[in-house]
């Protein structure tokens, strides 16, 4: 255990160690600015990775389209599948920053947890 030799982990009466959840609460409670870091989180997906993903998908679609017959069914399926893949990449990029953008998650549970930690 990480806190086994720490004076924070032992009671003054030499009782056994506190539960791990309580230590985590104490650790987060003593970390200044924790709420600002979580609220100001930026996206973590690097731009070059997105560029490589786009180039890879372009090459895959180009190689499939090179040998495919030229009819309306194939063209429609290529358009539909490219739109679905673009929508899924957009969804991943949008949810990379969860508190901003068209699709957002609520920050109310985070605020309630921080209020509990303020004691």
Tab-separated table of C-alpha atoms in Angstrom:
chain	number	residue	atom	x	y	z
A	1	UNK	CA	0.000	0.000	0.000
A	2	UNK	CA	1.308	3.428	-0.889
A	3	UNK	CA	0.349	5.107	2.376
A	4	UNK	CA	1.515	2.297	4.681
A	5	UNK	CA	4.493	4.213	6.093
A	6	UNK	CA	2.861	7.621	5.941
A	7	UNK	CA	1.891	9.474	9.084
A	8	UNK	CA	-1.275	10.561	7.275
A	9	UNK	CA	-2.436	6.964	6.990
A	10	UNK	CA	-2.147	6.121	10.696
A	11	UNK	CA	-4.394	7.251	13.468
A	12	UNK	CA	-2.833	8.915	16.480
A	13	UNK	CA	-3.911	5.967	18.649
A	14	UNK	CA	-2.008	3.456	16.459
A	15	UNK	CA	-5.221	2.027	15.053
A	16	UNK	CA	-5.145	0.150	11.749
A	17	UNK	CA	-4.932	2.090	8.515
A	18	UNK	CA	-7.915	4.079	7.340
A	19	UNK	CA	-9.921	2.646	4.447
A	20	UNK	CA	-8.469	3.385	1.023
A	21	UNK	CA	-11.527	5.424	-0.014
A	22	UNK	CA	-11.057	7.758	2.940
A	23	UNK	CA	-7.374	8.244	2.060
A	24	UNK	CA	-8.312	9.081	-1.490
A	25	UNK	CA	-10.846	11.632	-0.234
A	26	UNK	CA	-8.194	13.193	2.023
A	27	UNK	CA	-5.704	13.236	-0.844
A	28	UNK	CA	-8.145	14.949	-3.233
A	29	UNK	CA	-9.307	17.334	-0.529
A	30	UNK	CA	-5.756	18.602	0.003
A	31	UNK	CA	-5.066	19.103	-3.697
A	32	UNK	CA	-5.594	22.820	-4.456
A	33	UNK	CA	-7.251	23.682	-7.735
A	34	UNK	CA	-8.557	20.200	-8.475
A	35	UNK	CA	-11.951	21.524	-9.563
A	36	UNK	CA	-10.394	24.049	-11.966
A	37	UNK	CA	-8.285	21.363	-13.633
A	38	UNK	CA	-11.276	19.111	-14.245
A	39	UNK	CA	-13.515	21.919	-15.510
A	40	UNK	CA	-10.868	23.346	-17.850
A	41	UNK	CA	-9.902	20.017	-19.379
A	42	UNK	CA	-8.997	20.250	-23.029
A	43	UNK	CA	-9.104	17.551	-25.646
A	44	UNK	CA	-6.511	14.820	-25.380
A	45	UNK	CA	-6.589	13.489	-28.951
A	46	UNK	CA	-3.534	14.807	-30.822
A	47	UNK	CA	-3.991	16.439	-34.225
A	48	UNK	CA	-1.437	14.251	-36.056
A	49	UNK	CA	-3.371	11.161	-34.973
A	50	UNK	CA	-6.545	12.566	-36.516
A	51	UNK	CA	-4.606	13.400	-39.685
A	52	UNK	CA	-3.261	9.855	-39.891
A	53	UNK	CA	-6.743	8.442	-39.325
A	54	UNK	CA	-8.155	10.595	-42.137
A	55	UNK	CA	-5.329	9.593	-44.525
A	56	UNK	CA	-5.762	5.915	-43.629
A	57	UNK	CA	-9.517	6.024	-44.229
A	58	UNK	CA	-8.985	7.868	-47.524
A	59	UNK	CA	-6.569	5.184	-48.719
A	60	UNK	CA	-8.957	2.406	-47.710
A	61	UNK	CA	-11.882	3.985	-49.553
A	62	UNK	CA	-9.711	4.717	-52.589
A	63	UNK	CA	-8.499	1.102	-52.734
A	64	UNK	CA	-12.053	-0.230	-52.436
A	65	UNK	CA	-13.325	2.175	-55.051
A	66	UNK	CA	-10.539	1.396	-57.511
A	67	UNK	CA	-11.723	-2.147	-58.201
A	68	UNK	CA	-15.455	-1.690	-57.541
A	69	UNK	CA	-17.942	-1.705	-60.426
A	70	UNK	CA	-19.297	1.684	-61.446
A	71	UNK	CA	-22.999	1.501	-60.607
A	72	UNK	CA	-25.378	3.478	-58.421
A	73	UNK	CA	-25.539	0.867	-55.632
A	74	UNK	CA	-21.778	0.922	-55.074
A	75	UNK	CA	-21.657	4.709	-55.210
A	76	UNK	CA	-24.548	4.982	-52.739
A	77	UNK	CA	-22.914	2.538	-50.315
A	78	UNK	CA	-19.583	4.415	-50.513
A	79	UNK	CA	-21.332	7.700	-49.763
A	80	UNK	CA	-23.365	6.190	-46.925
A	81	UNK	CA	-20.386	4.425	-45.322
A	82	UNK	CA	-18.177	7.504	-45.603
A	83	UNK	CA	-20.888	9.624	-43.955
A	84	UNK	CA	-21.246	7.083	-41.129
A	85	UNK	CA	-17.494	6.966	-40.525
A	86	UNK	CA	-17.292	10.769	-40.595
A	87	UNK	CA	-20.134	10.971	-38.077
A	88	UNK	CA	-18.424	8.506	-35.740
A	89	UNK	CA	-15.104	10.402	-35.919
A	90	UNK	CA	-16.976	13.654	-35.248
A	91	UNK	CA	-18.701	12.073	-32.241
A	92	UNK	CA	-15.370	10.901	-30.797
A	93	UNK	CA	-13.833	14.351	-31.298
A	94	UNK	CA	-16.853	16.091	-29.803
A	95	UNK	CA	-16.917	13.878	-26.716
A	96	UNK	CA	-13.169	14.410	-26.213
A	97	UNK	CA	-14.111	17.754	-24.633
A	98	UNK	CA	-17.142	16.693	-22.589
A	99	UNK	CA	-18.195	20.052	-21.096
A	100	UNK	CA	-18.206	22.043	-24.375
A	101	UNK	CA	-19.649	21.589	-27.847
A	102	UNK	CA	-23.024	20.545	-29.235
A	103	UNK	CA	-23.081	17.307	-27.215
A	104	UNK	CA	-22.330	18.037	-23.546
A	105	UNK	CA	-22.460	16.122	-20.326
A	106	UNK	CA	-23.796	17.679	-17.168
A	107	UNK	CA	-21.292	18.994	-14.663
A	108	UNK	CA	-23.770	18.732	-11.788
A	109	UNK	CA	-22.442	15.382	-10.436
A	110	UNK	CA	-18.931	16.853	-10.434
A	111	UNK	CA	-20.133	19.906	-8.539
A	112	UNK	CA	-21.941	17.744	-5.964
A	113	UNK	CA	-18.830	15.620	-5.438
A	114	UNK	CA	-16.693	18.720	-4.998
A	115	UNK	CA	-19.217	20.131	-2.513
A	116	UNK	CA	-18.960	16.928	-0.475
A	117	UNK	CA	-15.152	17.101	-0.539
A	118	UNK	CA	-15.163	20.696	0.750
A	119	UNK	CA	-16.496	19.427	4.113
